Structures are given as C-alpha cells and as structure tokens.
Coordinates of C-alpha atoms in Angstrom, one line a residue:
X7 CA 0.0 0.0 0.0
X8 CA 1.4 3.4 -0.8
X9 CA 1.7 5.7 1.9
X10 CA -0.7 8.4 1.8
X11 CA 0.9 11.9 2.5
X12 CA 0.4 14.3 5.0
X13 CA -0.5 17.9 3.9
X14 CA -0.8 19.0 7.3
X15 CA 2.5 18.2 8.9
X16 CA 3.9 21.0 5.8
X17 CA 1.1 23.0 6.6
X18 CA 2.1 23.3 10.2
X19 CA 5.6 23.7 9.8
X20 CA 4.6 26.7 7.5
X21 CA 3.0 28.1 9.8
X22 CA 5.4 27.9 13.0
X23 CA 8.5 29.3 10.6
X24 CA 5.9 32.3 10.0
X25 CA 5.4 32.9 13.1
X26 CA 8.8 32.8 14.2
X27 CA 9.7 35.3 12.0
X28 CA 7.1 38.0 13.5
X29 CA 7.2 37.8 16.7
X30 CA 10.1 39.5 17.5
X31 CA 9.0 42.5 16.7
X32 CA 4.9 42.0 17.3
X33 CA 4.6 40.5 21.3
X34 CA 6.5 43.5 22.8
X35 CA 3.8 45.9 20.9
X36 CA 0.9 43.9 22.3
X37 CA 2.9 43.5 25.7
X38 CA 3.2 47.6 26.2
X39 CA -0.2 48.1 24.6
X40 CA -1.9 46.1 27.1
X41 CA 0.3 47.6 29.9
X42 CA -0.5 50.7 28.5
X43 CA -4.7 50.3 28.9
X44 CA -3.8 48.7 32.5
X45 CA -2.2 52.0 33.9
X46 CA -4.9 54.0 32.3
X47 CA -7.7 51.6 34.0
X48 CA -5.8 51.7 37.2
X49 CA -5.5 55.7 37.5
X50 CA -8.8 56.4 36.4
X51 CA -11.7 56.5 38.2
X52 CA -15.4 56.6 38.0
X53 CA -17.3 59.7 38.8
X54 CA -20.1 60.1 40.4
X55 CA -22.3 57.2 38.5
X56 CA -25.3 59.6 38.2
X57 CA -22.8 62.0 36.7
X58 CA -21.0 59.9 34.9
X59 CA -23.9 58.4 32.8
X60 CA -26.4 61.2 32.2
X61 CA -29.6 60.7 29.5
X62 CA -30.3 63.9 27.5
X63 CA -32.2 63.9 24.8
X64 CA -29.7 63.8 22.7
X65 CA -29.4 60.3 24.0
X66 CA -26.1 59.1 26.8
X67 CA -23.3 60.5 27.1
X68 CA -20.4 59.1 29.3
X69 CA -18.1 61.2 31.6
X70 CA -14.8 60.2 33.6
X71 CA -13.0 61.8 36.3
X72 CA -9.7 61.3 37.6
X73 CA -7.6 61.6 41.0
X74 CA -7.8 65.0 41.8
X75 CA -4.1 65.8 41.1
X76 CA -2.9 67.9 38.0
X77 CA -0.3 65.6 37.4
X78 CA -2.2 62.5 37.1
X79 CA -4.5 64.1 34.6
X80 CA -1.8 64.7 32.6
X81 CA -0.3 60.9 33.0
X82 CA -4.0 59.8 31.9
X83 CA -3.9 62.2 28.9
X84 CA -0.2 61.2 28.3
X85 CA -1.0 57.6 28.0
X86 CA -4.2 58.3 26.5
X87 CA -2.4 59.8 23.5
X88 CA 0.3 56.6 24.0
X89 CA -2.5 54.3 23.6
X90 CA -4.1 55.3 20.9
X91 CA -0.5 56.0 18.9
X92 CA 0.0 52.1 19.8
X93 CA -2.9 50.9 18.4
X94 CA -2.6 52.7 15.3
X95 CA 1.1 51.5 15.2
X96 CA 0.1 48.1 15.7
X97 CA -1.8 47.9 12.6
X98 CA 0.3 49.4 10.5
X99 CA 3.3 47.3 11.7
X100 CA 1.4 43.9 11.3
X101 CA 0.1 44.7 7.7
X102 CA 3.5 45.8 6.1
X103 CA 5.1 42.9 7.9
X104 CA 3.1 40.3 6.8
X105 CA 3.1 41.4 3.2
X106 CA 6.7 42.3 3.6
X107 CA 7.1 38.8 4.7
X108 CA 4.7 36.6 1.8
X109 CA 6.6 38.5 -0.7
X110 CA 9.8 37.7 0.7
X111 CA 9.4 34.1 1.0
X112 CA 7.5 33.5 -2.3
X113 CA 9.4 35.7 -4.4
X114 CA 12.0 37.1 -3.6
X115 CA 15.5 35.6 -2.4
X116 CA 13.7 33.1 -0.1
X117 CA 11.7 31.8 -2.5
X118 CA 14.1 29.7 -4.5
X119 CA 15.1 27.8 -1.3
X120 CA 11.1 27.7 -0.3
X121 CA 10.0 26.5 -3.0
X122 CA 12.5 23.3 -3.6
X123 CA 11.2 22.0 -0.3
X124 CA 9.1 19.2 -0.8
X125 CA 6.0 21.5 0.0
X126 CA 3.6 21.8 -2.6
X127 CA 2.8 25.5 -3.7
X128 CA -0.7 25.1 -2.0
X129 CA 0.9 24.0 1.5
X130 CA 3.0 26.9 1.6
X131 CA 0.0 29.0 0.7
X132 CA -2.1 28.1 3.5
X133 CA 0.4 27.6 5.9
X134 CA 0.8 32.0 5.2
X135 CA -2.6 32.2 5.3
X136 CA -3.2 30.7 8.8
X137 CA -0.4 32.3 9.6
X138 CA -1.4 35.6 8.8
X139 CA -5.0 35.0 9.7
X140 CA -3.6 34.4 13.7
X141 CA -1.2 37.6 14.1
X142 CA -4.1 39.6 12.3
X143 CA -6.9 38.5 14.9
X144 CA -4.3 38.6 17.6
X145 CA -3.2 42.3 16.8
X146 CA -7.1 43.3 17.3
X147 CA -8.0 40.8 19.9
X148 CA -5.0 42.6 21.9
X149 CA -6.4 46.2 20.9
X150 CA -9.7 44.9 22.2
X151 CA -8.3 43.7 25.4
X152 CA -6.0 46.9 26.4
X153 CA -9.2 49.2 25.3
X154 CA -11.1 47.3 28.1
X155 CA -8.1 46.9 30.4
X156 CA -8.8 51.2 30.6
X157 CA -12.0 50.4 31.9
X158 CA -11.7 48.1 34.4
X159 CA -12.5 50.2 37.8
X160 CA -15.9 50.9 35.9
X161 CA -16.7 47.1 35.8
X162 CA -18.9 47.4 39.3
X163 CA -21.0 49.9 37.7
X164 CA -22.2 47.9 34.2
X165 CA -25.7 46.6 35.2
X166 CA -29.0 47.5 33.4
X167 CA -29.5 50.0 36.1
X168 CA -26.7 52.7 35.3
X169 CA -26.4 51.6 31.4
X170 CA -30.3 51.3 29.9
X171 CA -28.6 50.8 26.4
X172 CA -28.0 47.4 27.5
X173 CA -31.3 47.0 28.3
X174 CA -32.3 47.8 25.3
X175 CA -30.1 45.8 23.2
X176 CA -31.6 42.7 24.9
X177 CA -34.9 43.6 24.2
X178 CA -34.3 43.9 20.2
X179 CA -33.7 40.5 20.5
X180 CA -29.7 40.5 20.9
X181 CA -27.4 39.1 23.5
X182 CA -24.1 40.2 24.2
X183 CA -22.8 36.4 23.8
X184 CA -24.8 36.8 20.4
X185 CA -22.6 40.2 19.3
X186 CA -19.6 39.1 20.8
X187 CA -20.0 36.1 18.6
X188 CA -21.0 38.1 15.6
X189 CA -18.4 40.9 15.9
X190 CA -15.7 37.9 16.2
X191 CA -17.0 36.6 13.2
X192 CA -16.9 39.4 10.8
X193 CA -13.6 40.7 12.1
X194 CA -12.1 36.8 10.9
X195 CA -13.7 36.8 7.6
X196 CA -12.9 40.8 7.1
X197 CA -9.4 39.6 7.6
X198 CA -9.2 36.5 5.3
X199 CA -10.8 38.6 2.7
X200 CA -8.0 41.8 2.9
X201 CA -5.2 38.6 3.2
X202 CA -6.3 36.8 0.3
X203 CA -6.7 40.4 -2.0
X204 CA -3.1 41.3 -0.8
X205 CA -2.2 37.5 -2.0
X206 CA -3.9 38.0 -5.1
X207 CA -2.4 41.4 -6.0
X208 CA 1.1 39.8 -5.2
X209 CA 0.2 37.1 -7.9
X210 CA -0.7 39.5 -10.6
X211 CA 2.5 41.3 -10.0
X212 CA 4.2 38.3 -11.1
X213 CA 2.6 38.2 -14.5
X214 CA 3.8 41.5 -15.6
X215 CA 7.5 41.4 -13.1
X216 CA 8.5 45.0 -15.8
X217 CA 5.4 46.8 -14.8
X218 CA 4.4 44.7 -11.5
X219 CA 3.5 48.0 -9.4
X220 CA 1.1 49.4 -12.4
X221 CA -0.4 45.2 -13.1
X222 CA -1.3 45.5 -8.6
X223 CA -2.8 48.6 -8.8
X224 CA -4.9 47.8 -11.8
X225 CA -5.9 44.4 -10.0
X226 CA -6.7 46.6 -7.3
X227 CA -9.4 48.9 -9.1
X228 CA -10.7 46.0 -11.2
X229 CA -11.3 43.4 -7.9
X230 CA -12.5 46.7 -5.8
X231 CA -15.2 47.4 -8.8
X232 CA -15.9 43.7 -9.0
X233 CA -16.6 43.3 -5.5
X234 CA -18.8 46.4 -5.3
X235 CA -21.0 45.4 -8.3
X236 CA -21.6 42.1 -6.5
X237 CA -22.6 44.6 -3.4
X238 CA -25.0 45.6 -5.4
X239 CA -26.9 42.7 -6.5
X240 CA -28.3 42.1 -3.1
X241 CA -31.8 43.9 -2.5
X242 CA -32.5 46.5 -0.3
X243 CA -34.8 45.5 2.4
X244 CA -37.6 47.2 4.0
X245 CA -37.0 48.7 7.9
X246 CA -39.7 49.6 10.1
X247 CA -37.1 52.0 11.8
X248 CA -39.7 52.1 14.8
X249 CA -39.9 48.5 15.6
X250 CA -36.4 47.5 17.1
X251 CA -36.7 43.9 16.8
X252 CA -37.3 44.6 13.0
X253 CA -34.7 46.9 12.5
X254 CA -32.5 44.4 14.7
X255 CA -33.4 41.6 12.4
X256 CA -32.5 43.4 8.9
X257 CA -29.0 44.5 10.3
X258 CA -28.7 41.1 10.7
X259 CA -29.7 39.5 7.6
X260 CA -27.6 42.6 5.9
X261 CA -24.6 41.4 7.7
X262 CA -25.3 38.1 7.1
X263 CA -25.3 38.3 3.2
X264 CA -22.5 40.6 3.4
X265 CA -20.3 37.5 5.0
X266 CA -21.2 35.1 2.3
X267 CA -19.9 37.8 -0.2
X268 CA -16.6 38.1 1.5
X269 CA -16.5 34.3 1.8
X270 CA -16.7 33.8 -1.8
X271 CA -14.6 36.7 -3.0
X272 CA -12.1 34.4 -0.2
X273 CA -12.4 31.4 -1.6
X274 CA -11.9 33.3 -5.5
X275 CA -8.8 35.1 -4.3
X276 CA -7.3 32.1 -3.0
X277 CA -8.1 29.7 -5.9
X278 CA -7.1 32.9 -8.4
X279 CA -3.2 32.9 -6.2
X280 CA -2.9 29.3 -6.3
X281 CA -3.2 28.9 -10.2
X282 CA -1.0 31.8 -10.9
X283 CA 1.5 30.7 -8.4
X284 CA 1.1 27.3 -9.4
X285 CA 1.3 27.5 -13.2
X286 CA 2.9 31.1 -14.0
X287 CA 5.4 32.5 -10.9
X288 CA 8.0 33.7 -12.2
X289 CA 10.8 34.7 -9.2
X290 CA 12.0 38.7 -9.0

C-alpha cells in the first residue's frame, strides 16, 4: 500500500516558521499596549455614576474623572495619547510585515530555497494564510483587550440600572454572547478577505515582473469594482425603523449576506493565487 501523504504536517511547519519570523517585533507591541490600557484603567476613576452616565435627549453620554491631582491628569492624557499612537502602530506594523514577509518568501530571495522544499505551492500557501489569519486576529484581539483593560475600575458599575442601552439591546432581541459572537466573526472573515486580496495582488505582479507596481494597482481597481457590483446585487430591504426587533433583524440578515460575499470573494482570491502561483510565478 502506498503511503498516503500528509498535507498537514507542511502546513504546520509553515505556519510555526511564519510565526517565528514575527514575533520578534509584534509580542512586545501587544505586551506595552496592554500595559498601557492597565495603567490607564488603574489611574482612572469613576465619577459620580449619576454624573458619569447622564440621559439627555440627545441620547447618553459618558463622563470620567480622575484623581484629583494635575499631574495624574496629565499621566491619563499622556497615555491616553500613547494608547491610541499604539494601536494605530500596531496595525500598521502587522500589515506591512506580513506582506513584507509573503513576498519575501514566495518571491524574492527566499523563494528559491522555499519552494525546492518538498512542499507543494498550496501547503506553503495556506500555511501563510493561517499564519497571517492568527497575528491579524491577535493584533485586534489585543487592541480589544487593552481598550477594556482602561476600563476596568468601571466594571462594578455595568448593570442595566446605570447603562439602559443594554437593556435595550436585549430587548431587540440581541445578546451580548450573540454580538460578541458576531463581531468575532466578521472581524475573521474581514481579515481573510483583505489577506487573500493582498495574495492576489502579489500574484498578478508576477505576471507582468516589468510593470508589477502598475499590473497591482490595476488588479486593485478591477477586484474593488468587482466586489462592489456584487454589493449591489443584493436587495435593499424594508426597515420599520420604529420597531427595534425589525430593525434588529434586517441588520442582521444585511450582515449576514454581506459574509457570504466576502467568503466567496475568499475562496476566489485564494483559488485565483494558487493557479497563478502554481502555473505562471516567475521569481523577482
């Protein structure tokens, strides 16, 4: 009997010699920014709740106070400003190194010692993928975190009483579980969809290597079009923007169909990489 072979064994070892390479630079980002959001959580502190969570009818707005001192007001603005720079930073950093890193090791100087491994194109592929997929969810799931972290001396407070908001969103129909859920799952297939377009481009470059900045760019409008037309197919539906539970349940059925566009346009993008990559890659 032949011996059947294992995709996923290359698949992982993709994968862990991705992530080796990033997270150098990428753990002590998410290690300051979540120190950051601790120290602003720890120095601030709730007002008044009465004050801090007035209803106008312009709808709730939320106040915070800090320790009396000057100085510690300027710390909280200091890291404020820190935070947010950090987050921003964070971002940035992860896109450019991940696509600084898929075009390094398909095809540039790594490439030619990549690619006479014993890994098929389509292993190496998805071994980026997941790759990427992970340090993208973690750089937001780490954002998330710290932006809660600066919150966490209001945690007592967050009952139906002092925030009526919630009260409402439960009785549209939602749960939190539910849009924790949701949010989660958008933010994964968001991400899939801008790794597999940044794949794609990358693959186009390679069919024009003279002119590969002007052949990604083009890609870029064409997909971007493409993807928007497809938008536009789905109908509009009907809101009764006075019945909550309605206007919950549209929102929901918009941002359903709106996943099983991205999924495809994943899916496409993916397939699209592999037979360039597969049949036409020609090495810079």
């Amino acid at each position: 009997m032949l011996n059947k072979r294992n995709p996923f064994e290359k698949i992982g070892k993709v994968i862990k010699y991705e992530l080796k390479h990033s997270y150098r630079i990428l753990l002590p980002m998410y290690g300051v920014l979540l120190f950051v959001g601790f120290l602003i959580g720890i120095f601030s502190v709730p007002a008044d709740i009465q004050d801090m969570i007035r209803h106008s009818d312009s709808g709730f707005s939320m106040h915070y106070s800090y320790e009396s001192s000057n100085a510690i007001i300027g710390n909280i603005a200091l890291l404020s400003f820190l935070f947010t720079v950090l987050s921003v930073a964070i971002i940035i950093v992860t896109i450019v190194i991940l696509n600084r890193r898929f075009k390094k090791s398909m095809l540039e100087d790594e490439a030619y010692l990549n690619l006479a491994l014993p890994v098929t194109i389509g292993e190496h592929l998805w071994g980026r993928f997941i790759a990427d997929v992970l340090w993208m969810f973690c750089s937001g799931a780490v954002i998330v975190g710290s932006f809660l972290l600066c919150f966490i001396r209001f945690v007592p407070y967050i009952n139906y009483e002092n925030l009526p908001f919630l009260r409402e969103i439960n009785e549209s129909g939602l749960t939190i579980g539910w849009m924790v859920f949701d949010s989660i799952s958008m933010y994964l297939i968001d991400i899939m969809m801008f790794i597999t377009f940044c794949f794609l481009l990358h693959s186009f470059g390679t069919l024009f290597k003279k002119n590969s900045r002007l052949a990604k760019f083009i890609t870029a409008i064409v997909m971007i079009f493409v993807y928007t037309r497809f938008s536009a197919l789905f109908p509009h539906m009907d809101v009764n923007l006075d019945n909550l539970r309605s206007m919950t349940a549209a929102i929901q059925m918009g941002v359903f169909k709106m996943m099983i566009l991205n999924i495809f346009f994943i899916v496409f993008n993916f397939a699209a990489t592999h037979v360039i990559f597969s049949k036409k890659l020609d090495l810079e």
